[in-house]
Coordinates of C-alpha atoms in Angstrom, one line a residue:
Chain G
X1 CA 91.5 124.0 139.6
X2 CA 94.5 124.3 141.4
X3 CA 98.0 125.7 139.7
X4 CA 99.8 123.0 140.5
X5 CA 97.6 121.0 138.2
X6 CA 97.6 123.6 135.5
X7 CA 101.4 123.7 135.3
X8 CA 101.4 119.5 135.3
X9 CA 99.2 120.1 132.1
X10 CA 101.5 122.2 130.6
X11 CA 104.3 119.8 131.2
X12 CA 102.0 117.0 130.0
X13 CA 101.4 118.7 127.0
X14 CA 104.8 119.9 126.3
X15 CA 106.7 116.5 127.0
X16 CA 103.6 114.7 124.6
X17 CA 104.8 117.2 121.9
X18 CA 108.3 116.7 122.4
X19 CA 108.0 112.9 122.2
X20 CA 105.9 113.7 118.7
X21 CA 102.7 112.6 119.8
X22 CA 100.6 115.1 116.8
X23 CA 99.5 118.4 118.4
X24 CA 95.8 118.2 117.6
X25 CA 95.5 114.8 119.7
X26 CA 97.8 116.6 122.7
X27 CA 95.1 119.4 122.9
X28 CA 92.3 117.0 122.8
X29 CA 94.0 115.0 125.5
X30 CA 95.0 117.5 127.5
X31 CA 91.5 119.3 127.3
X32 CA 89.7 116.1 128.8
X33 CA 92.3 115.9 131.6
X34 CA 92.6 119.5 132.6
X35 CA 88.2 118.5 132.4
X36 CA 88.8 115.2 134.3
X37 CA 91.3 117.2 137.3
X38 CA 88.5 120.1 137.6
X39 CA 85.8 117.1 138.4
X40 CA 88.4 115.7 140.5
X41 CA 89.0 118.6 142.4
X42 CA 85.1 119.6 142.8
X43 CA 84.0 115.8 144.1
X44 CA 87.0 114.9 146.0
X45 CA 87.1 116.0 149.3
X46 CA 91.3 115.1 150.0
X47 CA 94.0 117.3 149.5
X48 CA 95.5 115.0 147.4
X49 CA 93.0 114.6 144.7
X50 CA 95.0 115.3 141.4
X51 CA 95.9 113.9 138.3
X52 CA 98.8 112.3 139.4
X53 CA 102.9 112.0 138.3
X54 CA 102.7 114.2 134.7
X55 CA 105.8 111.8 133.7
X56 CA 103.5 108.5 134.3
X57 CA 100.6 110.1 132.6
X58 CA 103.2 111.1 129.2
X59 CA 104.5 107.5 128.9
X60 CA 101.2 106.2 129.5
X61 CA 99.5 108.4 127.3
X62 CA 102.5 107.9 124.3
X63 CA 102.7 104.2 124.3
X64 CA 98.6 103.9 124.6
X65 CA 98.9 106.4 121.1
X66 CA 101.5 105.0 119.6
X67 CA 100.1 101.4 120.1
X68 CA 97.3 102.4 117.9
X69 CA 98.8 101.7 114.5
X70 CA 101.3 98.9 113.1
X71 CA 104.3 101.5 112.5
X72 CA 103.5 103.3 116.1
X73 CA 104.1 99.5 117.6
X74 CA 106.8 98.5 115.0
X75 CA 108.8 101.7 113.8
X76 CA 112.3 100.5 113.5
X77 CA 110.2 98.2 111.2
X78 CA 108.5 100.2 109.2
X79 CA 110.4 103.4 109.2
X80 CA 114.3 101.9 109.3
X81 CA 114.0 98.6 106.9
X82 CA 110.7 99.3 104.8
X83 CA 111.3 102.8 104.0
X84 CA 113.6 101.5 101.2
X85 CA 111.8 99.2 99.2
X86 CA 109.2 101.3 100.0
X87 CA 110.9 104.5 97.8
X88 CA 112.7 102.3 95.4
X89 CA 109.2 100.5 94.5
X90 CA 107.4 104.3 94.1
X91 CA 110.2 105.5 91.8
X92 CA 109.6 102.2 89.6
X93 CA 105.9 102.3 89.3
X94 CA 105.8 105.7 88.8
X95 CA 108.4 105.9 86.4
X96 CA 106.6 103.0 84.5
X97 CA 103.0 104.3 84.8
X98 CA 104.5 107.8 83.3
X99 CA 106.6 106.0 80.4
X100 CA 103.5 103.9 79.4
X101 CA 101.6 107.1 79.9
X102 CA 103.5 108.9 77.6
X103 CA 104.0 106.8 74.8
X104 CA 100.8 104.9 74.2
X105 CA 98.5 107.0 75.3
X106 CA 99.7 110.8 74.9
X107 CA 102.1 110.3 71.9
X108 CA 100.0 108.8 69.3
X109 CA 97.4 111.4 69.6
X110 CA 100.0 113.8 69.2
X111 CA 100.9 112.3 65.7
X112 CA 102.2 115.3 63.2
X113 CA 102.8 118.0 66.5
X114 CA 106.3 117.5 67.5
X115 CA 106.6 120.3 69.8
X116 CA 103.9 118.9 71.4
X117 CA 105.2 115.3 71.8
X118 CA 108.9 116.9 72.7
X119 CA 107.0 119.0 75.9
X120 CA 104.9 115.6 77.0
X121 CA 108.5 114.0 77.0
X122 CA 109.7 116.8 79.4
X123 CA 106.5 116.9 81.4
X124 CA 107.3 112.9 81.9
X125 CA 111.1 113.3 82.4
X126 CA 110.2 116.0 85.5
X127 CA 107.5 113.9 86.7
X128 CA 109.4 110.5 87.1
X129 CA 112.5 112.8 89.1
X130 CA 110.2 114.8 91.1
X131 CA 106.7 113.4 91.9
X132 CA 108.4 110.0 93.6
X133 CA 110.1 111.9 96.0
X134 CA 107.5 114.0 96.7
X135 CA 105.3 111.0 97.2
X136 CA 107.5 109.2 99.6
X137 CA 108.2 112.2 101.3
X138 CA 104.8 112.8 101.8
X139 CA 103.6 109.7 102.6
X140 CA 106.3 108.6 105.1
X141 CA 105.8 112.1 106.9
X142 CA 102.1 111.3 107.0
X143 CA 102.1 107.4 108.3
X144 CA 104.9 108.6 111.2
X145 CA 102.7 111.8 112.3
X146 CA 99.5 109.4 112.8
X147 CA 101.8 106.9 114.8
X148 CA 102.8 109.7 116.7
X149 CA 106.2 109.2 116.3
X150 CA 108.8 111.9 116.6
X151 CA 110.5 113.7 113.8
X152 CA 113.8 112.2 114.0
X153 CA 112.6 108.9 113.1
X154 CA 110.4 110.9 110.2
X155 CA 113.5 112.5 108.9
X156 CA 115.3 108.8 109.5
X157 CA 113.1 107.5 107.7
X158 CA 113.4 110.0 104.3
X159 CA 117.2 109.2 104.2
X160 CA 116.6 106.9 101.6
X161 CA 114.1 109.0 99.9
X162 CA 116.6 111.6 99.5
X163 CA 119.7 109.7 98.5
X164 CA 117.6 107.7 95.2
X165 CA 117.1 111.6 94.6
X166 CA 120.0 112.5 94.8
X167 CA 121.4 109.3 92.6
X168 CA 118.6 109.7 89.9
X169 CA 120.1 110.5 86.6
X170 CA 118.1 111.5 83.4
X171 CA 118.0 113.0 80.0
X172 CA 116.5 113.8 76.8
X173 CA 118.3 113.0 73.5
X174 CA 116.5 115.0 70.2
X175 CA 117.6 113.9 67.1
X176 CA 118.5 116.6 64.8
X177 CA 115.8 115.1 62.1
X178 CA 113.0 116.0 59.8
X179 CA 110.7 113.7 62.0
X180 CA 112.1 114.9 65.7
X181 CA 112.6 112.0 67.2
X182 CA 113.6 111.7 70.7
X183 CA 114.8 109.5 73.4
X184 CA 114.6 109.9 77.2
X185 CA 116.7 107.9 79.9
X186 CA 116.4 107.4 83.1
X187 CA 119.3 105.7 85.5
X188 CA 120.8 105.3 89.3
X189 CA 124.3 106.9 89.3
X190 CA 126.2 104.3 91.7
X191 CA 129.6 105.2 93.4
X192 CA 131.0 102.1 92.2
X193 CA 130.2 102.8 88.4
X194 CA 132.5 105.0 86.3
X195 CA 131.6 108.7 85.9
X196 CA 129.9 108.7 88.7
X197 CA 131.5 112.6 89.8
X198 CA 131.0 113.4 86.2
X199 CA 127.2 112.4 85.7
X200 CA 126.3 114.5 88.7
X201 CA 125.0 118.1 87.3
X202 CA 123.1 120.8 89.1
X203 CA 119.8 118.6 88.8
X204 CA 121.1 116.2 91.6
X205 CA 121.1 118.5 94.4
X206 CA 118.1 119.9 93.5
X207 CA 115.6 116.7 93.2
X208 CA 117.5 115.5 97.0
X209 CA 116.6 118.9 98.1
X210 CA 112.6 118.3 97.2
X211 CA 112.0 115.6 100.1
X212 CA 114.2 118.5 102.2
X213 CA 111.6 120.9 101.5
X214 CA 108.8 118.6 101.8
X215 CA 110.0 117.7 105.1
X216 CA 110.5 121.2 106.2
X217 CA 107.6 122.4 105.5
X218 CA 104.9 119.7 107.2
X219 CA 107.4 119.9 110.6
X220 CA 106.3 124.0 110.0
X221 CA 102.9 123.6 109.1
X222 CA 102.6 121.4 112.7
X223 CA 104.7 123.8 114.8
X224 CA 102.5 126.7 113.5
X225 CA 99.3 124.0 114.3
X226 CA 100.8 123.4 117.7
X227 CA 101.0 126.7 118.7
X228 CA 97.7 127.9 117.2
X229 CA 96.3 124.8 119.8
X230 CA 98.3 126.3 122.4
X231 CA 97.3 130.0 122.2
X232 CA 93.7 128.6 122.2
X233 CA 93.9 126.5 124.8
X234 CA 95.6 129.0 127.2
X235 CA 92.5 131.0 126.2
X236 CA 90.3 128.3 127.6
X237 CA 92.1 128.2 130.5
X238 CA 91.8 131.3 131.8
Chain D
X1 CA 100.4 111.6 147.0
X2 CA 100.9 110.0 143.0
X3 CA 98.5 106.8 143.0
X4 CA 100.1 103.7 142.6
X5 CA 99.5 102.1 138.6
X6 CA 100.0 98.4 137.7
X7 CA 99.1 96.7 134.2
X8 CA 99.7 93.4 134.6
X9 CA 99.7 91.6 131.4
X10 CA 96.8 89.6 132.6
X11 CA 94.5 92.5 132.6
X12 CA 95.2 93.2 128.7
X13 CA 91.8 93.5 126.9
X14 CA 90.4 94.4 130.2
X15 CA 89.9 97.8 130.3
X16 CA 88.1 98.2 126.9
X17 CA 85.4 95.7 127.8
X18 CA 84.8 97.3 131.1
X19 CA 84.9 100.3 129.1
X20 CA 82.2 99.2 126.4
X21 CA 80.1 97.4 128.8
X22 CA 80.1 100.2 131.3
X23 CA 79.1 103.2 128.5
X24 CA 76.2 100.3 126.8
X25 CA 74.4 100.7 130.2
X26 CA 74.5 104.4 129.4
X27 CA 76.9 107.2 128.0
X28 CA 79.3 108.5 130.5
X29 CA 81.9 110.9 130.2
X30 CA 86.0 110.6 131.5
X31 CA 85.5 111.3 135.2
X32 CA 82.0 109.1 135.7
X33 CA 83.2 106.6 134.0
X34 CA 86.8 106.2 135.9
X35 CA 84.6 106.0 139.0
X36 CA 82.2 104.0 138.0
X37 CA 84.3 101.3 137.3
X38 CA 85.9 101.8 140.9
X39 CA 82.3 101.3 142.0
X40 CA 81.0 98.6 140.1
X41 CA 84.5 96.4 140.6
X42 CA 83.8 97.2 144.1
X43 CA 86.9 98.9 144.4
X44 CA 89.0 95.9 142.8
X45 CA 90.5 97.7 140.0
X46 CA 91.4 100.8 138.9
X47 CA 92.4 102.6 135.8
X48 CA 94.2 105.6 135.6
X49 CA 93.4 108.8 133.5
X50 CA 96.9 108.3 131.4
X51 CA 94.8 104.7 130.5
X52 CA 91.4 105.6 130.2
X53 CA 91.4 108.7 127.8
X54 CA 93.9 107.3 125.3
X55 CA 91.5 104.3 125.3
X56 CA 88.4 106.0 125.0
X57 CA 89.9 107.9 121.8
X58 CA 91.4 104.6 120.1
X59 CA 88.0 103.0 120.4
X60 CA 86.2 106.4 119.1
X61 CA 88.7 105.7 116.1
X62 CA 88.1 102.4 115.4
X63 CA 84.2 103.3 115.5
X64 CA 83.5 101.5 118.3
X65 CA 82.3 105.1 120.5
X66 CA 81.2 108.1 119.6
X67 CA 81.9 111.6 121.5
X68 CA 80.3 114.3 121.7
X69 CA 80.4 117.4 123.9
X70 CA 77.6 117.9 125.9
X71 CA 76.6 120.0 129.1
X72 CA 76.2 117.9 132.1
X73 CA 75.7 119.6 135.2
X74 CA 75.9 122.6 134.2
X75 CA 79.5 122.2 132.6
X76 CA 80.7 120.7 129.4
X77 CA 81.9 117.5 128.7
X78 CA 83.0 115.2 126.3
X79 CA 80.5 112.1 126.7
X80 CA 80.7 109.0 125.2
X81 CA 78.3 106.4 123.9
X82 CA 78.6 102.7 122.4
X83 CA 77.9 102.7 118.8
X84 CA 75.9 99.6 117.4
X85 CA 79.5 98.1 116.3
X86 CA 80.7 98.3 119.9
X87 CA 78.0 96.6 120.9
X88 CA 79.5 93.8 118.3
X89 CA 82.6 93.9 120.1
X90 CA 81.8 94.2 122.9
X91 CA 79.6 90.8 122.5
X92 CA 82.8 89.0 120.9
X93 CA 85.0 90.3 124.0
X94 CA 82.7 89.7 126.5
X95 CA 82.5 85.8 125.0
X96 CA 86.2 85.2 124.8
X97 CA 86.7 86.4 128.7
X98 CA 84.2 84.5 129.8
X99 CA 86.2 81.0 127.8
X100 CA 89.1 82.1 129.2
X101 CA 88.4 82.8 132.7
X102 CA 86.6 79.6 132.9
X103 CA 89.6 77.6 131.7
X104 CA 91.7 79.7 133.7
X105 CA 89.5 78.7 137.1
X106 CA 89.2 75.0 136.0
X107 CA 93.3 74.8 135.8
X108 CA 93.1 76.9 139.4
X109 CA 90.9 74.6 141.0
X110 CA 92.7 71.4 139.9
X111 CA 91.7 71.1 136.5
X112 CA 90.2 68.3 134.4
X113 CA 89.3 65.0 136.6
X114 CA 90.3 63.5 133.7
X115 CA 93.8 64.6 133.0
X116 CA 94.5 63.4 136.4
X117 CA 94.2 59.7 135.5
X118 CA 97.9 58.3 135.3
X119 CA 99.5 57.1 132.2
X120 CA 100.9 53.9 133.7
X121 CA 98.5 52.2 136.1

């Protein structure tokens, strides 16, 4: 196969990545085309037998991928408008399924151990301020990579994710008592609502920094995919 | 010399019949199967690897193909086949394009004898 056509592949395969079309589908892609250009070149007899423009094939091959799935055809949609119900419904059903959790199931059998019942309140008030986030996070990251959308819309996207983080405000009251009874609150710290400087503690910054990390961490785990798919396919190549 | 592409919005739908249809007389992979439909359209239409491959993989996903690498001709490729589900589909597309292309001819051919009748003799 000629060079020419190699180097269009690696183009190809570096403006698909760029435009966030997932790594694993550019190597399968570009696998069946650098395939499809050796055929090309074996059973066609003219000099200009090749795949053609690299840039026509990219927008072809992106809009074809992202067409796929509802967010890949609507993502301004999905990713600018519904992202927010989206997180602000997670935080609620979590934080109700937890709550209900907690004291009608986990309490009562707990009767007599108040250590016990004082940890499972602890357990619940980390729960409701981490596992949304982590949820959303997740799940966002997960619908935008299949739609093959780029990162910047994923990160777009977790804005809202990170500022209910960031706003979430909770706490544990023990009563000094024989019985150890306890309460546990959960709130939104709004700008326009008094104390809102003075509510924020070091917990803030560090639930908003959870979807960060989240978010980090699946853009590493696909760059270090991408280039695994790379070195192999150079391998293949040669 | 880059090939000239159109997709006209008439011809959406069109390449996944000729897709299914082509691969239910028997499993192809890329390359065959980009000429074949240059042969069998007797060189009427066209579609372009950017089209063909991203299609092939969207129907593999919905279930309607499967692919499996395979050595043909003494090399390996990815060939494709029509899964019993494709077959479905392809049935149902196959059905609608043939309702709408006969409207479509009726209209270009005059249309309906009957529609012509005036309103106010």
């Amino acid at each position: 196969m000629s060079s020419v056509n190699l180097q269009s592949l690696e183009d190809l395969r570096g403006t698909l990545i760029r435009r966030g079309i997932p790594p694993r589908y550019v190597h399968r892609v570009t696998t069946e085309l650098r395939e499809h250009a050796e055929d090309l070149s074996e059973n066609d007899e003219s000099d200009d037998a090749s795949l053609g423009e690299f840039s026509a094939l990219a927008d072809e091959i992106t809009h074809t991928y992202q067409a796929r799935t509802f967010a890949g055809r609507h993502p301004w949609f999905v990713f600018g408008i519904l992202s927010l119900p989206f997180t602000i419904i997670t935080y609620v059903a979590w934080l109700f399924v937890s709550v209900v959790t907690a004291t009608f199931e986990i309490q009562p059998l707990l009767k007599g151990h108040d250590f016990a019942k004082a940890f499972v309140m602890i357990v619940t008030q980390v729960s409701v301020t981490v596992v949304p986030s982590i949820l959303c996070t997740w799940a966002i990251c997960r619908v935008a990579r299949r739609a093959g959308l780029h990162w910047k819309r994923v990160m777009l996207a977790c804005v809202p994710v990170m500022l209910m983080a960031l706003h979430l405000v909770s706490g544990i009251h023990f009563e000094p008592t024989a019985e150890m009874h306890g309460s546990i609150h959960f709130g939104l710290c709004l700008p326009w609502i008094g104390n809102y400087v003075n509510l924020f503690g070091w917990q803030q910054p560090v639930q908003a920094a959870i979807p960060v990390l989240i978010l980090v961490g699946m853009m590493a785990r696909e760059s270090r995919r991408s280039l695994e798919l790379e070195h192999f396919q150079s391998q293949c190549a040669v | 010399m880059a090939k000239r592409r159109t997709n006209p919005d008439y011809l959406n739908g069109v390449p996944e019949l000729l897709v299914l249809r082509l691969l239910e007389q028997r499993p192809m992979y890329g390359y065959e199967l980009v000429q074949e439909i240059v042969r069998s359209t007797g060189e009427r239409l066209e579609f372009g690897e950017g089209c063909i491959y991203p299609l092939l993989h969207r129907l593999e996903s919905e279930g309607t193909l499967t692919a499996k690498r395979q050595q043909v001709g003494g090399r390996e490729r990815v060939v494709y086949r029509v899964t019993r589900k494709g077959k479905g589909k392809l049935a149902e597309a196959a059905a609608q394009w043939m309702r709408v292309a006969e409207a479509v001819t009726l209209v270009l051919h005059g249309g309906n004898n009957e529609q012509r009748q005036p309103a106010i003799a």
